[in-house]
XYZ file of C-alpha atoms in Angstrom:
536
model
C 36.431 6.305 -58.474
C 37.918 5.462 -55.087
C 37.570 1.892 -53.825
C 38.408 0.755 -50.288
C 39.800 -2.730 -49.787
C 40.137 -3.565 -46.105
C 42.262 -6.574 -45.134
C 42.976 -8.149 -41.798
C 41.392 -8.352 -38.360
C 42.124 -6.239 -35.298
C 41.761 -7.261 -31.666
C 39.905 -4.132 -30.543
C 37.070 -2.240 -32.295
C 38.134 0.484 -34.736
C 36.692 2.723 -37.417
C 38.315 4.039 -40.573
C 38.317 7.800 -41.127
C 39.106 9.198 -44.590
C 39.518 12.958 -45.020
C 40.675 14.413 -48.344
C 42.675 11.283 -49.113
C 44.202 10.865 -45.646
C 43.290 7.519 -44.061
C 43.280 6.932 -40.296
C 42.365 3.873 -38.238
C 40.854 5.152 -34.995
C 39.677 3.379 -31.811
C 35.968 2.555 -31.566
C 35.584 0.916 -28.151
C 33.135 3.656 -27.174
C 31.008 2.898 -30.251
C 30.917 -0.893 -29.852
C 27.442 -1.912 -28.730
C 25.744 1.237 -30.023
C 23.000 0.953 -32.601
C 23.533 2.289 -36.117
C 21.773 5.619 -35.597
C 23.574 6.411 -32.334
C 26.858 5.441 -33.998
C 26.240 7.707 -36.963
C 25.172 10.626 -34.760
C 28.267 10.243 -32.574
C 30.651 10.166 -35.542
C 29.039 13.139 -37.274
C 29.241 15.108 -34.036
C 32.907 14.126 -33.828
C 33.897 14.808 -37.446
C 31.423 17.437 -38.623
C 28.196 17.594 -40.578
C 29.948 17.044 -43.919
C 30.999 13.547 -42.828
C 29.181 10.530 -44.212
C 29.054 7.293 -42.235
C 28.614 3.613 -43.089
C 28.425 1.483 -39.954
C 27.194 -1.717 -38.355
C 24.977 -2.321 -35.362
C 24.967 -4.991 -32.646
C 23.880 -7.669 -35.155
C 27.075 -7.168 -37.142
C 29.132 -7.135 -33.964
C 27.565 -10.455 -32.953
C 28.220 -11.940 -36.416
C 24.594 -12.567 -37.314
C 25.049 -14.041 -40.781
C 22.585 -11.634 -42.393
C 23.729 -8.436 -40.694
C 23.913 -5.424 -43.003
C 25.614 -2.043 -43.290
C 23.741 1.159 -42.442
C 24.039 4.734 -43.663
C 21.957 7.909 -43.410
C 20.064 6.940 -40.267
C 19.078 3.403 -41.055
C 19.210 3.080 -44.826
C 20.421 -0.492 -45.087
C 22.679 -2.365 -47.465
C 21.100 -5.408 -45.961
C 21.693 -8.542 -47.972
C 24.391 -11.221 -47.933
C 25.836 -10.561 -44.487
C 28.340 -7.795 -45.216
C 27.714 -6.343 -41.757
C 28.976 -9.606 -40.281
C 32.119 -9.281 -42.408
C 32.763 -5.857 -40.876
C 32.000 -7.249 -37.439
C 34.476 -10.096 -37.906
C 37.177 -7.496 -38.522
C 36.067 -5.444 -35.492
C 35.401 -2.622 -37.977
C 32.534 -0.528 -36.609
C 32.339 2.173 -39.263
C 33.804 3.925 -42.277
C 33.695 7.727 -42.140
C 34.278 9.783 -45.286
C 34.641 13.523 -45.644
C 36.285 15.814 -48.129
C 35.919 18.760 -50.479
C 37.384 17.403 -53.698
C 35.226 17.976 -56.757
C 34.078 15.146 -58.981
C 35.678 15.527 -62.395
C 33.260 15.275 -65.341
C 34.358 15.161 -68.972
C 31.259 16.786 -70.497
C 29.182 18.599 -67.885
C 26.743 20.106 -70.398
C 25.585 16.701 -71.636
C 25.161 15.440 -68.082
C 23.059 18.502 -67.246
C 20.946 18.085 -70.384
C 20.020 14.495 -69.603
C 19.595 15.219 -65.898
C 17.065 17.966 -66.637
C 15.303 15.869 -69.273
C 14.956 12.987 -66.834
C 13.790 15.231 -63.989
C 10.969 16.583 -66.148
C 9.559 13.066 -66.431
C 9.300 12.662 -62.666
C 5.847 13.139 -61.085
C 5.097 16.219 -59.030
C 2.662 16.237 -56.127
C 0.459 13.386 -55.002
C -0.224 10.320 -57.097
C -3.280 10.541 -59.321
C -3.704 6.762 -58.994
C -5.890 5.937 -55.953
C -5.001 2.993 -53.766
C -8.057 0.946 -54.711
C -6.906 0.974 -58.344
C -3.613 -0.679 -57.361
C -5.517 -3.421 -55.527
C -7.851 -3.876 -58.486
C -4.854 -4.191 -60.812
C -3.589 -7.119 -58.766
C -6.925 -8.909 -59.000
C -7.203 -8.284 -62.748
C -3.659 -9.574 -63.305
C -4.809 -12.923 -61.893
C -7.780 -13.170 -64.236
C -6.153 -12.163 -67.499
C -4.646 -14.953 -69.628
C -2.153 -12.449 -71.048
C 0.713 -10.267 -69.863
C 0.559 -6.613 -70.883
C 3.837 -4.751 -71.353
C 3.867 -1.794 -68.953
C 5.424 1.588 -69.692
C 7.825 2.411 -66.866
C 6.467 5.952 -66.601
C 3.297 4.439 -65.136
C 5.249 3.191 -62.118
C 6.541 6.621 -61.130
C 3.455 8.369 -59.621
C 2.700 5.621 -57.076
C 6.428 5.189 -56.365
C 6.772 8.912 -55.733
C 3.816 8.827 -53.344
C 4.227 5.517 -51.509
C 7.535 4.054 -52.692
C 7.662 0.280 -52.905
C 4.673 0.146 -50.533
C 2.533 0.960 -53.561
C 2.666 -2.760 -54.364
C 1.840 -4.122 -50.884
C -1.748 -5.117 -51.644
C -1.253 -5.759 -55.352
C 1.531 -8.241 -54.641
C -0.484 -10.230 -52.119
C -3.623 -10.620 -54.226
C -1.640 -11.359 -57.409
C 0.380 -14.114 -55.719
C 3.704 -12.284 -55.924
C 4.015 -11.912 -52.128
C 4.731 -15.015 -50.019
C 2.081 -15.861 -47.432
C 2.745 -17.933 -44.307
C 6.364 -18.808 -45.096
C 5.509 -19.414 -48.767
C 3.062 -22.217 -47.943
C -0.111 -20.138 -47.776
C -2.285 -18.204 -50.220
C -3.805 -14.696 -50.441
C -7.092 -15.788 -48.847
C -5.193 -16.175 -45.548
C -4.086 -12.538 -45.413
C -6.475 -9.552 -45.634
C -4.472 -6.650 -47.064
C -6.417 -3.603 -45.884
C -4.111 -2.853 -42.960
C -0.965 -2.759 -45.138
C -2.455 -0.896 -48.104
C -1.477 2.593 -49.237
C -4.476 4.258 -47.571
C -3.254 3.049 -44.188
C 0.389 3.728 -45.061
C -0.484 7.356 -45.858
C -1.671 8.012 -42.297
C 1.880 7.489 -40.993
C 3.759 9.607 -43.534
C 5.247 12.762 -42.008
C 7.648 14.032 -44.672
C 9.244 12.964 -47.936
C 12.692 11.404 -48.044
C 14.932 11.777 -51.083
C 18.279 10.169 -51.733
C 20.802 12.902 -52.570
C 19.618 15.001 -55.546
C 16.886 12.506 -56.487
C 13.925 14.130 -58.291
C 11.544 11.257 -57.439
C 11.942 10.758 -53.695
C 10.398 7.318 -53.146
C 11.150 7.384 -49.408
C 9.329 8.867 -46.449
C 9.848 9.467 -42.753
C 6.995 7.882 -40.816
C 5.605 8.999 -37.473
C 5.052 5.947 -35.283
C 4.103 5.217 -31.687
C 5.803 3.008 -29.148
C 9.506 2.805 -28.325
C 10.457 4.811 -31.450
C 8.942 8.077 -32.635
C 9.821 7.777 -36.311
C 11.261 5.435 -38.897
C 12.127 5.371 -42.558
C 9.107 4.001 -44.353
C 9.525 0.238 -44.440
C 10.097 -1.062 -47.954
C 7.756 -3.577 -49.559
C 10.207 -6.375 -48.739
C 10.107 -5.558 -45.020
C 6.330 -5.097 -44.875
C 5.892 -8.477 -46.567
C 8.613 -10.328 -44.630
C 7.033 -9.253 -41.317
C 3.475 -9.050 -42.691
C 1.950 -11.659 -45.002
C 4.935 -13.991 -44.574
C 4.166 -14.206 -40.835
C 0.391 -13.561 -41.071
C 0.959 -10.354 -39.100
C -1.640 -7.695 -39.951
C -0.480 -5.087 -37.427
C 1.251 -2.238 -39.288
C 2.461 -0.669 -36.016
C 4.293 -3.904 -35.260
C 5.783 -4.048 -38.765
C 7.062 -0.465 -38.602
C 8.488 -1.088 -35.128
C 10.358 -4.148 -36.432
C 11.572 -2.104 -39.401
C 13.136 0.504 -37.136
C 14.577 -2.113 -34.779
C 16.178 -4.023 -37.662
C 17.618 -0.787 -39.064
C 19.088 0.190 -35.698
C 20.467 -3.267 -34.947
C 21.834 -3.609 -38.494
C 19.732 -6.597 -39.576
C 18.591 -7.557 -43.052
C 14.813 -7.460 -42.643
C 14.218 -9.948 -45.483
C 16.280 -12.690 -43.879
C 15.042 -11.815 -40.388
C 11.384 -12.173 -41.347
C 12.234 -15.330 -43.267
C 13.995 -17.109 -40.397
C 11.098 -16.284 -38.094
C 8.667 -17.785 -40.622
C 10.894 -20.858 -40.773
C 10.883 -21.088 -36.962
C 7.081 -20.799 -36.811
C 6.679 -23.584 -39.358
C 9.130 -25.798 -37.451
C 7.373 -25.027 -34.155
C 4.015 -25.960 -35.657
C 5.469 -29.262 -36.901
C 7.067 -30.089 -33.544
C 10.619 -29.776 -34.870
C 11.915 -27.265 -32.299
C 13.254 -28.705 -29.026
C 11.584 -27.309 -25.894
C 14.898 -26.088 -24.542
C 15.126 -23.699 -27.514
C 11.603 -22.289 -27.411
C 11.818 -21.507 -23.676
C 8.112 -20.815 -23.303
C 7.780 -18.769 -26.496
C 4.515 -19.208 -28.392
C 5.691 -19.253 -31.989
C 2.211 -18.749 -33.397
C 1.509 -17.090 -36.735
C 0.863 -13.372 -36.351
C 1.988 -13.234 -32.702
C 3.547 -9.766 -32.592
C 5.050 -10.169 -29.128
C 6.866 -13.338 -30.181
C 8.073 -11.761 -33.429
C 9.520 -8.802 -31.530
C 11.188 -11.045 -28.941
C 12.727 -13.281 -31.608
C 14.286 -10.344 -33.465
C 15.947 -9.234 -30.217
C 17.147 -12.781 -29.499
C 18.599 -13.037 -33.011
C 20.446 -9.729 -32.637
C 22.168 -10.809 -29.435
C 22.317 -14.553 -30.238
C 20.256 -15.545 -27.214
C 18.601 -18.965 -26.959
C 16.715 -19.864 -30.135
C 18.028 -16.607 -31.609
C 21.537 -18.045 -31.689
C 20.371 -20.807 -34.029
C 18.238 -18.482 -36.168
C 21.148 -16.022 -36.476
C 22.799 -18.690 -38.634
C 20.027 -18.401 -41.263
C 17.494 -20.973 -42.441
C 19.975 -23.151 -44.344
C 22.261 -23.827 -41.390
C 19.420 -23.902 -38.863
C 17.622 -26.577 -40.889
C 20.767 -28.725 -40.984
C 20.857 -28.618 -37.182
C 17.147 -29.438 -36.806
C 17.194 -32.350 -39.253
C 15.848 -33.455 -42.608
C 12.214 -32.664 -41.826
C 13.103 -28.982 -41.352
C 14.626 -28.668 -44.831
C 11.284 -28.192 -46.584
C 10.551 -25.103 -44.468
C 13.918 -23.449 -45.200
C 13.125 -21.179 -48.155
C 16.514 -20.200 -49.570
C 18.810 -20.353 -52.562
C 22.463 -21.113 -52.021
C 22.001 -20.441 -48.297
C 20.458 -16.973 -48.644
C 16.825 -16.473 -47.677
C 14.624 -15.612 -50.651
C 13.215 -12.129 -51.203
C 9.486 -11.490 -51.164
C 8.708 -12.278 -54.818
C 7.369 -15.701 -55.779
C 9.026 -17.255 -58.866
C 5.925 -19.337 -59.477
C 4.312 -16.109 -60.681
C 7.398 -14.900 -62.577
C 9.970 -17.627 -63.276
C 12.607 -15.008 -64.134
C 12.949 -14.557 -60.377
C 13.603 -18.284 -60.064
C 16.335 -18.174 -62.704
C 18.043 -15.204 -61.055
C 17.605 -16.534 -57.502
C 19.339 -19.736 -58.584
C 21.804 -18.693 -61.300
C 23.124 -15.251 -60.335
C 26.550 -15.176 -58.633
C 24.695 -13.822 -55.584
C 21.893 -16.373 -55.117
C 18.572 -15.256 -53.686
C 18.784 -11.692 -54.981
C 15.725 -9.926 -56.432
C 17.222 -6.706 -57.809
C 18.859 -8.163 -60.935
C 16.019 -8.512 -63.430
C 12.462 -9.763 -63.793
C 9.840 -9.819 -66.528
C 8.271 -6.444 -65.754
C 11.528 -4.555 -65.226
C 13.043 -5.896 -68.431
C 10.014 -4.596 -70.289
C 10.396 -1.199 -68.601
C 14.107 -0.903 -69.440
C 13.377 -0.705 -73.216
C 16.842 -2.099 -73.909
C 15.853 -3.125 -77.429
C 15.777 0.584 -78.384
C 19.534 0.885 -77.814
C 21.028 -2.619 -77.671
C 21.166 -4.415 -81.015
C 20.577 -7.924 -79.697
C 18.097 -7.305 -76.852
C 14.743 -8.983 -77.663
C 11.671 -6.754 -77.894
C 8.623 -8.181 -76.110
C 5.235 -7.956 -77.773
C 2.825 -5.339 -76.332
C 0.795 -8.271 -75.022
C 1.434 -11.997 -75.016
C 0.099 -15.198 -73.394
C 1.214 -15.686 -69.805
C 2.430 -19.178 -70.622
C 5.287 -17.677 -72.664
C 6.979 -16.598 -69.410
C 7.308 -20.252 -68.451
C 8.835 -21.387 -71.741
C 12.455 -22.479 -71.709
C 13.330 -20.485 -74.842
C 16.429 -18.786 -76.209
C 14.520 -15.497 -76.370
C 13.594 -15.592 -72.690
C 17.190 -16.478 -71.810
C 18.464 -13.529 -73.866
C 16.064 -11.177 -72.047
C 17.286 -12.443 -68.678
C 20.943 -12.081 -69.669
C 20.373 -8.576 -71.054
C 18.594 -7.516 -67.863
C 21.429 -8.865 -65.698
C 24.144 -7.178 -67.777
C 22.287 -3.868 -67.730
C 21.788 -4.047 -63.959
C 25.541 -4.579 -63.563
C 26.071 -1.332 -65.495
C 23.618 0.514 -63.239
C 25.391 -0.785 -60.132
C 28.851 0.185 -61.392
C 27.608 3.679 -62.246
C 25.815 4.146 -58.923
C 22.469 4.611 -60.678
C 19.035 3.850 -59.268
C 17.057 0.812 -60.368
C 13.750 2.644 -59.948
C 14.908 5.613 -62.000
C 15.910 3.197 -64.746
C 12.257 2.160 -65.056
C 11.688 5.063 -67.452
C 13.778 3.212 -70.052
C 17.147 3.738 -71.706
C 15.491 5.630 -74.544
C 14.358 8.348 -72.099
C 17.062 8.332 -69.423
C 20.165 8.790 -71.570
C 22.134 6.441 -69.323
C 24.595 5.359 -72.000
C 25.041 8.964 -73.153
C 25.670 10.151 -69.591
C 28.251 7.441 -68.992
C 30.200 8.620 -72.028
C 29.825 12.244 -70.958
C 31.030 11.511 -67.429
C 34.056 9.450 -68.428
C 35.095 10.736 -71.847
C 34.679 7.259 -73.291
C 32.978 6.743 -76.630
C 31.415 3.342 -76.094
C 28.292 2.100 -77.822
C 25.387 0.595 -75.854
C 26.467 -2.851 -77.061
C 29.963 -2.217 -75.702
C 28.547 -1.137 -72.344
C 26.507 -4.330 -72.239
C 29.722 -6.257 -72.842
C 31.141 -4.474 -69.803
C 28.108 -5.600 -67.814
C 28.740 -9.149 -68.985
C 32.343 -8.958 -67.802
C 31.170 -7.767 -64.392
C 28.985 -10.853 -64.160
C 31.902 -13.007 -65.366
C 34.126 -11.590 -62.655
C 31.540 -12.214 -59.936
C 31.116 -15.791 -61.149
C 34.881 -16.417 -61.249
C 35.237 -14.989 -57.730
C 32.800 -17.597 -56.408
C 34.484 -20.412 -58.312
C 37.909 -19.389 -57.017
C 36.553 -19.659 -53.476
C 35.062 -23.097 -54.000
C 31.457 -22.168 -54.769
C 30.529 -24.191 -57.844
C 27.523 -22.634 -59.643
C 25.921 -25.974 -60.497
C 25.968 -26.987 -56.825
C 23.735 -24.092 -55.725
C 20.316 -25.422 -54.700
C 16.967 -23.711 -54.235
C 13.966 -24.861 -52.221
C 11.762 -27.089 -54.382
C 8.615 -25.245 -53.304
C 9.456 -22.172 -55.404
C 9.897 -24.397 -58.462
C 6.294 -25.475 -58.005
C 7.316 -28.916 -56.724
C 4.790 -29.952 -55.642
C 2.433 -27.476 -57.330
C 0.283 -25.331 -55.036
C -3.338 -26.466 -54.719
C -4.813 -23.054 -53.871
C -4.215 -19.434 -54.786
C -2.772 -17.774 -57.891
C 0.157 -20.243 -58.015
C -2.078 -23.320 -58.054
C -0.891 -25.915 -60.521
C 2.124 -23.862 -61.625
C 5.582 -25.370 -62.076
C 8.396 -24.738 -64.535
C 11.664 -26.206 -65.801
C 14.041 -24.158 -63.666
C 17.105 -26.323 -64.342
C 16.573 -26.020 -68.089
C 16.044 -22.261 -67.814
C 19.245 -21.947 -65.809
C 21.205 -23.788 -68.506
C 19.867 -21.528 -71.248
C 20.546 -18.430 -69.127
C 24.148 -19.494 -68.557
C 24.497 -20.076 -72.292
C 23.122 -16.582 -73.036
C 25.615 -15.138 -70.534
C 28.502 -16.777 -72.403
C 28.979 -19.426 -69.725
C 29.179 -23.202 -69.928
C 25.555 -24.306 -69.841
C 26.309 -27.382 -67.721
C 28.497 -26.017 -64.919
C 28.089 -22.221 -65.150
C 31.784 -21.471 -65.702
C 32.371 -18.426 -67.949
C 33.813 -19.546 -71.287
C 36.167 -16.561 -71.407
C 39.009 -17.093 -68.973
C 39.788 -14.164 -66.654
C 42.667 -12.143 -68.060
C 43.935 -8.591 -68.249
C 40.401 -7.251 -68.634
C 39.811 -7.955 -64.925
């Protein structure tokens, strides 16, 4: 594996070009100011169709704190502001090309598991109609139990609609935030963002390289852009229910604009929700609003604010700092409307409905991240079939068990986090992993690819060390884990009075302590008990 570590800052824009091991730093003044798609097209025209490009847009250039990195025409690595890091270095893009083959220790075993996994993927349209997905969300609210779901069930709707298959389900079940997390599903009719409406935009399937599922799609839209990658659930929710915006055309337009500008759509939708709450409460000075009507669902205002954030104009300059810093400027009353953990805006999954999200949002080395583990994904991973110590959930169990501060729940959360670290290191897909380790052969393929002979338990230990390293990195740079704070609202403090989350709260601090203990960290301060050594 080749890793690029880029140090230093240059005075003029550049891009890095790597061709068969040769590294060049080339001028990029002509690219500075271009959006991500124009940048990628220009560099591919310059270096050939075999080149692959990772680049930033104007948001990264302007150091918006939640700017991301784009590849393949707007596929975003959006979270945590890495686009701003590139922008601070005046690094516009990284261009890779080459013809070297990837060496594999045991190709036959890789091919066996690849074919076996591909056979499990759905073919054709989903046999699950959209109304069933909506009904599932309503039933989930009524049942007093959780039912363990086989990951194979998630594949047909994912193959057809991607993460948009959960748009309606998540709203009615209480998973999706409404009105900057302070509303409830009754405020947001879901028909306009459901899969039946989504289907009318879909023009062709989009697959990541060699993926047999293909959960993406290219959408035909009207307005200033003709097409866009299908917005993910997070984007539809951040610009939809979170802002009480029911206009799917507006949401898709914002999706494409964010992709081109290089903005994280989760944080962008979140800061706009924060601004609308502050506006409603009279916390925004008139000189910042400049005649803008920051009303819920106002599509014109939403569009204008995203542009202002990109170029740090007026109120956009403050919002480009994120909700945590913006709230500090606006004063104590604004703090309650800043929904974040450790300074990062929260994803579109409410921990009051699944407290595992709360634990991970607060306790992971990257706070406010939703792609580590949760109750449903842990149950899909089937880790207990390969990992000796991973707890096996019952086929069905009372919902209240999710909220218990137990050693078993902590062990599930730790196992999910360690396994996700393995997936990330291997470059494997989280959605593909839903079929379970007993069907995917992930541990077997890792051995076949590398020539190692590690057991699943040993791979999980590697995942633990990855988490240790991430935690030590933060500590070395002055970020103490026990000082990370999360908005009290998502703890259920005070409990909601309406909607699926009504009356729900949980002992998040206690759960964090038990999670740290299960990770092999000091339960009080989050420091790993094993000191970093040669294994790093």
